[in-house]
GROMACS .gro file of C-alpha atoms in nm:
model
  357
    1UNK     CA    1   0.000   0.000   0.000
    2UNK     CA    2   0.129   0.345  -0.086
    3UNK     CA    3   0.171   0.607   0.187
    4UNK     CA    4  -0.089   0.833   0.027
    5UNK     CA    5  -0.361   0.774  -0.231
    6UNK     CA    6  -0.369   1.063  -0.476
    7UNK     CA    7  -0.710   1.132  -0.629
    8UNK     CA    8  -0.755   1.351  -0.937
    9UNK     CA    9  -1.098   1.517  -0.951
   10UNK     CA   10  -1.278   1.672  -1.246
   11UNK     CA   11  -1.435   1.932  -1.018
   12UNK     CA   12  -1.651   2.081  -1.293
   13UNK     CA   13  -1.815   1.753  -1.399
   14UNK     CA   14  -2.172   1.685  -1.286
   15UNK     CA   15  -2.497   1.872  -1.246
   16UNK     CA   16  -2.409   2.075  -0.936
   17UNK     CA   17  -2.063   2.214  -1.002
   18UNK     CA   18  -1.754   2.196  -0.783
   19UNK     CA   19  -1.923   2.231  -0.445
   20UNK     CA   20  -2.039   1.868  -0.445
   21UNK     CA   21  -1.694   1.745  -0.544
   22UNK     CA   22  -1.510   1.952  -0.282
   23UNK     CA   23  -1.757   1.877  -0.003
   24UNK     CA   24  -1.748   1.508  -0.095
   25UNK     CA   25  -1.368   1.515  -0.075
   26UNK     CA   26  -1.391   1.667   0.273
   27UNK     CA   27  -1.618   1.383   0.386
   28UNK     CA   28  -1.392   1.123   0.222
   29UNK     CA   29  -1.086   1.267   0.396
   30UNK     CA   30  -1.252   1.218   0.734
   31UNK     CA   31  -1.268   0.844   0.672
   32UNK     CA   32  -0.935   0.802   0.489
   33UNK     CA   33  -0.673   1.039   0.624
   34UNK     CA   34  -0.396   0.933   0.385
   35UNK     CA   35  -0.566   1.089   0.082
   36UNK     CA   36  -0.467   1.390  -0.126
   37UNK     CA   37  -0.662   1.561  -0.403
   38UNK     CA   38  -0.596   1.744  -0.730
   39UNK     CA   39  -0.898   1.950  -0.833
   40UNK     CA   40  -0.917   2.034  -1.203
   41UNK     CA   41  -1.137   2.319  -1.318
   42UNK     CA   42  -1.203   2.688  -1.271
   43UNK     CA   43  -0.989   2.802  -0.981
   44UNK     CA   44  -1.210   3.103  -0.913
   45UNK     CA   45  -1.493   2.862  -0.824
   46UNK     CA   46  -1.287   2.593  -0.650
   47UNK     CA   47  -1.054   2.802  -0.432
   48UNK     CA   48  -1.327   2.966  -0.218
   49UNK     CA   49  -1.472   2.623  -0.144
   50UNK     CA   50  -1.138   2.495  -0.016
   51UNK     CA   51  -1.120   2.798   0.212
   52UNK     CA   52  -1.438   2.674   0.378
   53UNK     CA   53  -1.269   2.346   0.474
   54UNK     CA   54  -0.930   2.413   0.637
   55UNK     CA   55  -0.869   2.042   0.695
   56UNK     CA   56  -0.898   1.975   0.322
   57UNK     CA   57  -0.688   2.262   0.190
   58UNK     CA   58  -0.341   2.132   0.301
   59UNK     CA   59  -0.389   1.804   0.109
   60UNK     CA   60  -0.534   1.963  -0.204
   61UNK     CA   61  -0.415   2.161  -0.502
   62UNK     CA   62  -0.598   2.322  -0.790
   63UNK     CA   63  -0.507   2.291  -1.158
   64UNK     CA   64  -0.690   2.570  -1.339
   65UNK     CA   65  -0.885   2.491  -1.654
   66UNK     CA   66  -1.163   2.699  -1.805
   67UNK     CA   67  -1.292   2.444  -2.056
   68UNK     CA   68  -1.579   2.232  -1.922
   69UNK     CA   69  -1.745   1.944  -2.108
   70UNK     CA   70  -2.124   1.977  -2.097
   71UNK     CA   71  -2.351   1.688  -2.006
   72UNK     CA   72  -2.519   1.679  -2.349
   73UNK     CA   73  -2.214   1.675  -2.578
   74UNK     CA   74  -2.159   1.371  -2.796
   75UNK     CA   75  -1.842   1.172  -2.718
   76UNK     CA   76  -1.675   1.256  -3.051
   77UNK     CA   77  -1.761   1.625  -3.014
   78UNK     CA   78  -1.635   1.633  -2.655
   79UNK     CA   79  -1.311   1.463  -2.757
   80UNK     CA   80  -1.247   1.721  -3.029
   81UNK     CA   81  -1.337   2.011  -2.803
   82UNK     CA   82  -1.179   1.894  -2.479
   83UNK     CA   83  -0.873   1.690  -2.567
   84UNK     CA   84  -0.574   1.838  -2.382
   85UNK     CA   85  -0.764   2.147  -2.268
   86UNK     CA   86  -1.060   2.054  -2.045
   87UNK     CA   87  -1.098   1.975  -1.676
   88UNK     CA   88  -1.214   1.623  -1.763
   89UNK     CA   89  -0.913   1.548  -1.983
   90UNK     CA   90  -0.671   1.701  -1.731
   91UNK     CA   91  -0.809   1.480  -1.452
   92UNK     CA   92  -0.744   1.170  -1.664
   93UNK     CA   93  -0.406   1.294  -1.790
   94UNK     CA   94  -0.281   1.328  -1.433
   95UNK     CA   95  -0.329   0.952  -1.392
   96UNK     CA   96  -0.140   0.882  -1.713
   97UNK     CA   97   0.143   1.113  -1.601
   98UNK     CA   98   0.170   0.939  -1.263
   99UNK     CA   99   0.061   1.244  -1.065
  100UNK     CA  100  -0.252   1.068  -0.937
  101UNK     CA  101  -0.356   0.710  -0.866
  102UNK     CA  102  -0.717   0.745  -0.980
  103UNK     CA  103  -0.941   0.997  -1.159
  104UNK     CA  104  -1.301   1.082  -1.063
  105UNK     CA  105  -1.562   1.267  -1.268
  106UNK     CA  106  -1.935   1.319  -1.246
  107UNK     CA  107  -1.947   1.451  -1.600
  108UNK     CA  108  -2.082   1.323  -1.931
  109UNK     CA  109  -2.041   0.943  -1.932
  110UNK     CA  110  -1.985   0.905  -2.304
  111UNK     CA  111  -1.731   1.188  -2.312
  112UNK     CA  112  -1.550   1.050  -2.008
  113UNK     CA  113  -1.526   0.703  -2.162
  114UNK     CA  114  -1.403   0.843  -2.493
  115UNK     CA  115  -1.139   1.060  -2.327
  116UNK     CA  116  -1.029   0.790  -2.085
  117UNK     CA  117  -0.997   0.537  -2.366
  118UNK     CA  118  -0.807   0.777  -2.590
  119UNK     CA  119  -0.576   0.902  -2.313
  120UNK     CA  120  -0.507   0.584  -2.115
  121UNK     CA  121  -0.564   0.328  -2.395
  122UNK     CA  122  -0.715  -0.018  -2.342
  123UNK     CA  123  -0.496  -0.281  -2.179
  124UNK     CA  124  -0.334  -0.519  -2.424
  125UNK     CA  125  -0.578  -0.793  -2.521
  126UNK     CA  126  -0.890  -0.603  -2.407
  127UNK     CA  127  -1.117  -0.516  -2.700
  128UNK     CA  128  -1.327  -0.254  -2.518
  129UNK     CA  129  -1.340  -0.124  -2.161
  130UNK     CA  130  -1.647  -0.174  -1.944
  131UNK     CA  131  -1.819   0.012  -1.663
  132UNK     CA  132  -1.852  -0.202  -1.351
  133UNK     CA  133  -2.090  -0.132  -1.062
  134UNK     CA  134  -2.060  -0.254  -0.704
  135UNK     CA  135  -2.405  -0.397  -0.632
  136UNK     CA  136  -2.551  -0.473  -0.286
  137UNK     CA  137  -2.741  -0.803  -0.263
  138UNK     CA  138  -2.909  -1.022  -0.003
  139UNK     CA  139  -2.586  -1.222   0.028
  140UNK     CA  140  -2.308  -0.964  -0.009
  141UNK     CA  141  -2.184  -0.700  -0.249
  142UNK     CA  142  -2.122  -0.824  -0.602
  143UNK     CA  143  -1.995  -0.678  -0.931
  144UNK     CA  144  -2.212  -0.617  -1.237
  145UNK     CA  145  -2.067  -0.515  -1.574
  146UNK     CA  146  -2.106  -0.368  -1.830
  147UNK     CA  147  -2.357  -0.107  -1.706
  148UNK     CA  148  -2.337   0.138  -1.994
  149UNK     CA  149  -2.004   0.165  -2.175
  150UNK     CA  150  -2.084  -0.041  -2.485
  151UNK     CA  151  -2.428  -0.113  -2.630
  152UNK     CA  152  -2.420  -0.468  -2.762
  153UNK     CA  153  -2.126  -0.701  -2.733
  154UNK     CA  154  -1.981  -1.006  -2.901
  155UNK     CA  155  -1.853  -1.319  -2.727
  156UNK     CA  156  -1.499  -1.181  -2.710
  157UNK     CA  157  -1.615  -0.871  -2.524
  158UNK     CA  158  -1.826  -1.072  -2.280
  159UNK     CA  159  -1.524  -1.291  -2.203
  160UNK     CA  160  -1.311  -0.978  -2.155
  161UNK     CA  161  -1.571  -0.838  -1.915
  162UNK     CA  162  -1.568  -1.167  -1.722
  163UNK     CA  163  -1.191  -1.154  -1.672
  164UNK     CA  164  -1.205  -0.787  -1.572
  165UNK     CA  165  -1.491  -0.848  -1.329
  166UNK     CA  166  -1.318  -1.146  -1.171
  167UNK     CA  167  -1.001  -0.940  -1.125
  168UNK     CA  168  -1.198  -0.663  -0.957
  169UNK     CA  169  -1.367  -0.914  -0.725
  170UNK     CA  170  -1.028  -1.053  -0.626
  171UNK     CA  171  -0.896  -0.704  -0.559
  172UNK     CA  172  -1.190  -0.553  -0.371
  173UNK     CA  173  -1.342  -0.860  -0.203
  174UNK     CA  174  -1.027  -1.069  -0.156
  175UNK     CA  175  -1.182  -1.365  -0.338
  176UNK     CA  176  -0.939  -1.612  -0.487
  177UNK     CA  177  -1.184  -1.768  -0.735
  178UNK     CA  178  -1.500  -1.553  -0.776
  179UNK     CA  179  -1.802  -1.706  -0.945
  180UNK     CA  180  -1.914  -1.561  -1.279
  181UNK     CA  181  -2.259  -1.569  -1.437
  182UNK     CA  182  -2.374  -1.447  -1.778
  183UNK     CA  183  -2.701  -1.253  -1.763
  184UNK     CA  184  -2.957  -1.421  -1.986
  185UNK     CA  185  -3.331  -1.466  -2.039
  186UNK     CA  186  -3.315  -1.810  -1.878
  187UNK     CA  187  -3.069  -2.054  -1.727
  188UNK     CA  188  -3.117  -2.323  -1.992
  189UNK     CA  189  -2.822  -2.372  -2.227
  190UNK     CA  190  -3.030  -2.331  -2.544
  191UNK     CA  191  -3.161  -1.983  -2.449
  192UNK     CA  192  -3.013  -1.647  -2.540
  193UNK     CA  193  -2.831  -1.481  -2.827
  194UNK     CA  194  -2.554  -1.666  -3.007
  195UNK     CA  195  -2.283  -1.440  -2.867
  196UNK     CA  196  -2.393  -1.515  -2.510
  197UNK     CA  197  -2.395  -1.889  -2.576
  198UNK     CA  198  -2.052  -1.868  -2.741
  199UNK     CA  199  -1.911  -1.676  -2.443
  200UNK     CA  200  -2.060  -1.937  -2.210
  201UNK     CA  201  -1.877  -2.213  -2.395
  202UNK     CA  202  -1.543  -2.029  -2.373
  203UNK     CA  203  -1.583  -1.946  -2.003
  204UNK     CA  204  -1.695  -2.301  -1.922
  205UNK     CA  205  -1.379  -2.443  -2.078
  206UNK     CA  206  -1.156  -2.194  -1.891
  207UNK     CA  207  -1.328  -2.224  -1.553
  208UNK     CA  208  -1.120  -2.328  -1.255
  209UNK     CA  209  -0.812  -2.108  -1.232
  210UNK     CA  210  -0.888  -1.753  -1.124
  211UNK     CA  211  -1.265  -1.780  -1.153
  212UNK     CA  212  -1.546  -2.036  -1.150
  213UNK     CA  213  -1.802  -2.014  -1.429
  214UNK     CA  214  -2.147  -2.065  -1.277
  215UNK     CA  215  -2.355  -2.054  -1.596
  216UNK     CA  216  -2.645  -1.835  -1.704
  217UNK     CA  217  -2.820  -1.617  -1.446
  218UNK     CA  218  -3.147  -1.425  -1.469
  219UNK     CA  219  -3.243  -1.078  -1.353
  220UNK     CA  220  -3.359  -1.186  -1.008
  221UNK     CA  221  -3.026  -1.358  -0.946
  222UNK     CA  222  -2.859  -1.017  -0.928
  223UNK     CA  223  -3.043  -0.918  -0.609
  224UNK     CA  224  -3.002  -1.266  -0.464
  225UNK     CA  225  -2.625  -1.250  -0.506
  226UNK     CA  226  -2.623  -1.586  -0.682
  227UNK     CA  227  -2.276  -1.517  -0.825
  228UNK     CA  228  -1.992  -1.278  -0.742
  229UNK     CA  229  -1.975  -1.128  -1.092
  230UNK     CA  230  -2.268  -1.077  -1.331
  231UNK     CA  231  -2.164  -1.012  -1.691
  232UNK     CA  232  -2.377  -0.856  -1.963
  233UNK     CA  233  -2.352  -0.598  -2.241
  234UNK     CA  234  -2.408  -0.231  -2.169
  235UNK     CA  235  -2.766  -0.191  -2.287
  236UNK     CA  236  -2.912  -0.456  -2.056
  237UNK     CA  237  -2.669  -0.368  -1.778
  238UNK     CA  238  -2.765  -0.001  -1.777
  239UNK     CA  239  -3.136  -0.081  -1.771
  240UNK     CA  240  -3.079  -0.323  -1.481
  241UNK     CA  241  -2.883  -0.057  -1.290
  242UNK     CA  242  -3.142   0.218  -1.336
  243UNK     CA  243  -3.426  -0.023  -1.254
  244UNK     CA  244  -3.257  -0.129  -0.930
  245UNK     CA  245  -3.194   0.232  -0.827
  246UNK     CA  246  -3.553   0.327  -0.902
  247UNK     CA  247  -3.687   0.026  -0.713
  248UNK     CA  248  -3.475   0.113  -0.410
  249UNK     CA  249  -3.620   0.465  -0.405
  250UNK     CA  250  -3.972   0.329  -0.456
  251UNK     CA  251  -3.943   0.085  -0.166
  252UNK     CA  252  -3.792   0.358   0.052
  253UNK     CA  253  -4.089   0.585  -0.024
  254UNK     CA  254  -4.336   0.306   0.057
  255UNK     CA  255  -4.169   0.248   0.393
  256UNK     CA  256  -4.159   0.618   0.485
  257UNK     CA  257  -4.525   0.664   0.395
  258UNK     CA  258  -4.629   0.354   0.586
  259UNK     CA  259  -4.445   0.464   0.900
  260UNK     CA  260  -4.620   0.801   0.893
  261UNK     CA  261  -4.969   0.659   0.833
  262UNK     CA  262  -5.094   0.683   1.193
  263UNK     CA  263  -4.981   0.723   1.552
  264UNK     CA  264  -4.926   0.349   1.601
  265UNK     CA  265  -4.701   0.334   1.294
  266UNK     CA  266  -4.501   0.636   1.411
  267UNK     CA  267  -4.460   0.480   1.756
  268UNK     CA  268  -4.336   0.159   1.596
  269UNK     CA  269  -4.092   0.357   1.386
  270UNK     CA  270  -3.953   0.526   1.697
  271UNK     CA  271  -3.903   0.190   1.869
  272UNK     CA  272  -3.733   0.039   1.564
  273UNK     CA  273  -3.526   0.350   1.497
  274UNK     CA  274  -3.183   0.189   1.466
  275UNK     CA  275  -3.304  -0.093   1.243
  276UNK     CA  276  -3.486   0.153   1.017
  277UNK     CA  277  -3.178   0.373   0.989
  278UNK     CA  278  -2.974   0.070   0.883
  279UNK     CA  279  -3.238  -0.017   0.623
  280UNK     CA  280  -3.240   0.341   0.499
  281UNK     CA  281  -2.864   0.333   0.445
  282UNK     CA  282  -2.894   0.000   0.263
  283UNK     CA  283  -3.158   0.135   0.026
  284UNK     CA  284  -2.979   0.463  -0.043
  285UNK     CA  285  -2.824   0.453  -0.395
  286UNK     CA  286  -2.580   0.728  -0.295
  287UNK     CA  287  -2.389   0.485  -0.076
  288UNK     CA  288  -2.291   0.272  -0.375
  289UNK     CA  289  -2.231   0.557  -0.617
  290UNK     CA  290  -1.948   0.509  -0.863
  291UNK     CA  291  -1.890   0.310  -1.180
  292UNK     CA  292  -1.543   0.170  -1.242
  293UNK     CA  293  -1.397   0.196  -1.593
  294UNK     CA  294  -1.225  -0.140  -1.631
  295UNK     CA  295  -0.981  -0.246  -1.902
  296UNK     CA  296  -0.777   0.075  -1.928
  297UNK     CA  297  -0.417   0.145  -1.832
  298UNK     CA  298  -0.534   0.356  -1.540
  299UNK     CA  299  -0.822   0.383  -1.294
  300UNK     CA  300  -1.119   0.608  -1.373
  301UNK     CA  301  -1.438   0.629  -1.166
  302UNK     CA  302  -1.764   0.773  -1.298
  303UNK     CA  303  -1.982   0.937  -1.034
  304UNK     CA  304  -2.350   1.000  -1.099
  305UNK     CA  305  -2.382   1.353  -1.229
  306UNK     CA  306  -2.682   1.433  -1.013
  307UNK     CA  307  -2.550   1.301  -0.683
  308UNK     CA  308  -2.483   1.507  -0.372
  309UNK     CA  309  -2.176   1.515  -0.147
  310UNK     CA  310  -2.272   1.182   0.015
  311UNK     CA  311  -2.273   1.009  -0.321
  312UNK     CA  312  -1.954   1.181  -0.429
  313UNK     CA  313  -1.785   1.067  -0.110
  314UNK     CA  314  -1.881   0.710  -0.200
  315UNK     CA  315  -1.728   0.745  -0.548
  316UNK     CA  316  -1.408   0.886  -0.398
  317UNK     CA  317  -1.399   0.600  -0.148
  318UNK     CA  318  -1.435   0.347  -0.429
  319UNK     CA  319  -1.149   0.511  -0.615
  320UNK     CA  320  -0.937   0.500  -0.301
  321UNK     CA  321  -1.001   0.128  -0.253
  322UNK     CA  322  -0.928   0.057  -0.620
  323UNK     CA  323  -0.591   0.226  -0.591
  324UNK     CA  324  -0.511   0.082  -0.248
  325UNK     CA  325  -0.584  -0.274  -0.359
  326UNK     CA  326  -0.377  -0.233  -0.678
  327UNK     CA  327  -0.658  -0.351  -0.900
  328UNK     CA  328  -0.459  -0.291  -1.219
  329UNK     CA  329  -0.201  -0.543  -1.103
  330UNK     CA  330  -0.480  -0.792  -1.028
  331UNK     CA  331  -0.629  -0.743  -1.374
  332UNK     CA  332  -0.289  -0.799  -1.534
  333UNK     CA  333  -0.249  -1.114  -1.329
  334UNK     CA  334  -0.591  -1.237  -1.442
  335UNK     CA  335  -0.508  -1.176  -1.805
  336UNK     CA  336  -0.181  -1.366  -1.773
  337UNK     CA  337  -0.372  -1.664  -1.634
  338UNK     CA  338  -0.585  -1.678  -1.946
  339UNK     CA  339  -0.374  -1.545  -2.233
  340UNK     CA  340  -0.579  -1.727  -2.496
  341UNK     CA  341  -0.895  -1.551  -2.377
  342UNK     CA  342  -0.757  -1.198  -2.412
  343UNK     CA  343  -0.558  -1.201  -2.734
  344UNK     CA  344  -0.826  -1.250  -2.999
  345UNK     CA  345  -0.969  -0.952  -3.182
  346UNK     CA  346  -0.849  -0.663  -2.967
  347UNK     CA  347  -1.001  -0.351  -3.119
  348UNK     CA  348  -0.838  -0.079  -2.906
  349UNK     CA  349  -1.090   0.168  -3.046
  350UNK     CA  350  -1.000   0.516  -2.916
  351UNK     CA  351  -1.353   0.653  -2.954
  352UNK     CA  352  -1.608   0.394  -2.830
  353UNK     CA  353  -1.976   0.459  -2.868
  354UNK     CA  354  -2.079   0.503  -2.507
  355UNK     CA  355  -2.426   0.514  -2.362
  356UNK     CA  356  -2.462   0.796  -2.106
  357UNK     CA  357  -2.536   0.636  -1.769
   0.00000   0.00000   0.00000
């Protein structure tokens, strides 16, 4: 473990400007003292915020940049406009230059993926990077990918995602041989698209060293925690992610309304206060905010653009743990275990078509 984890922040990315990023960093620093920050963006907006938090200022520096990528720009347009001269690019470049261990942005997902891919480049043997989400389940936290980087995916990409997800599980959860499942419309072998069935065949033959291939899993298996890593392409993965977040908010609203229905309900809520607070934290999507860009020669975390400082703190914490656990080394180790799985058809496309998440 390094003495200090250095986090590069695109302070201008997101819906609420730099205040959320700076306040989130302050909260993250309280939990992880050996953290330092580089804030990229408009210094006139960032500097006054650091003055509000004297404990954060000594471990932070500002790199001024006026150019900000908007949330509605297309990836190709953002890359042309912001390459080398935007707060988003600068945050990523600091990782490439070795000034930071991880980059965080709440900005445009497609633009961030395009810039990260162009700047850091895909790891050798990886056709396209993926966005991985840490997903709470009945059993434990699991990993789901891809949740929005690439719409559609061939068998090669699904196998790549499996290796990346298994490496992340080993790094974050200390699992020697995580279980992998391919998301499908049923668990029977004959069901699903040809690319999913082809990926299943490849993973089944490689199962046993570094991961265990479980087989097909269905949507309800995600919440059950049936496997440690659920693999799918970005279209289905993004829908699953947004559905889960919406369901969590829906259930939370039902519970709050029920507990305020009458005096007996409110009395019960007061008695069960601690248990209800724990449930509230479990259902709060902010506490699992942060998508990991996997498959690049550097660590990039995508925060939800609309989150608050609590959610941003979670994204920063995820970035910290990624760097602390040396996830890139674990991914490299996983790829070396299965060289035949990661050397076919590497595209290394610098401008992937990304679905905003």
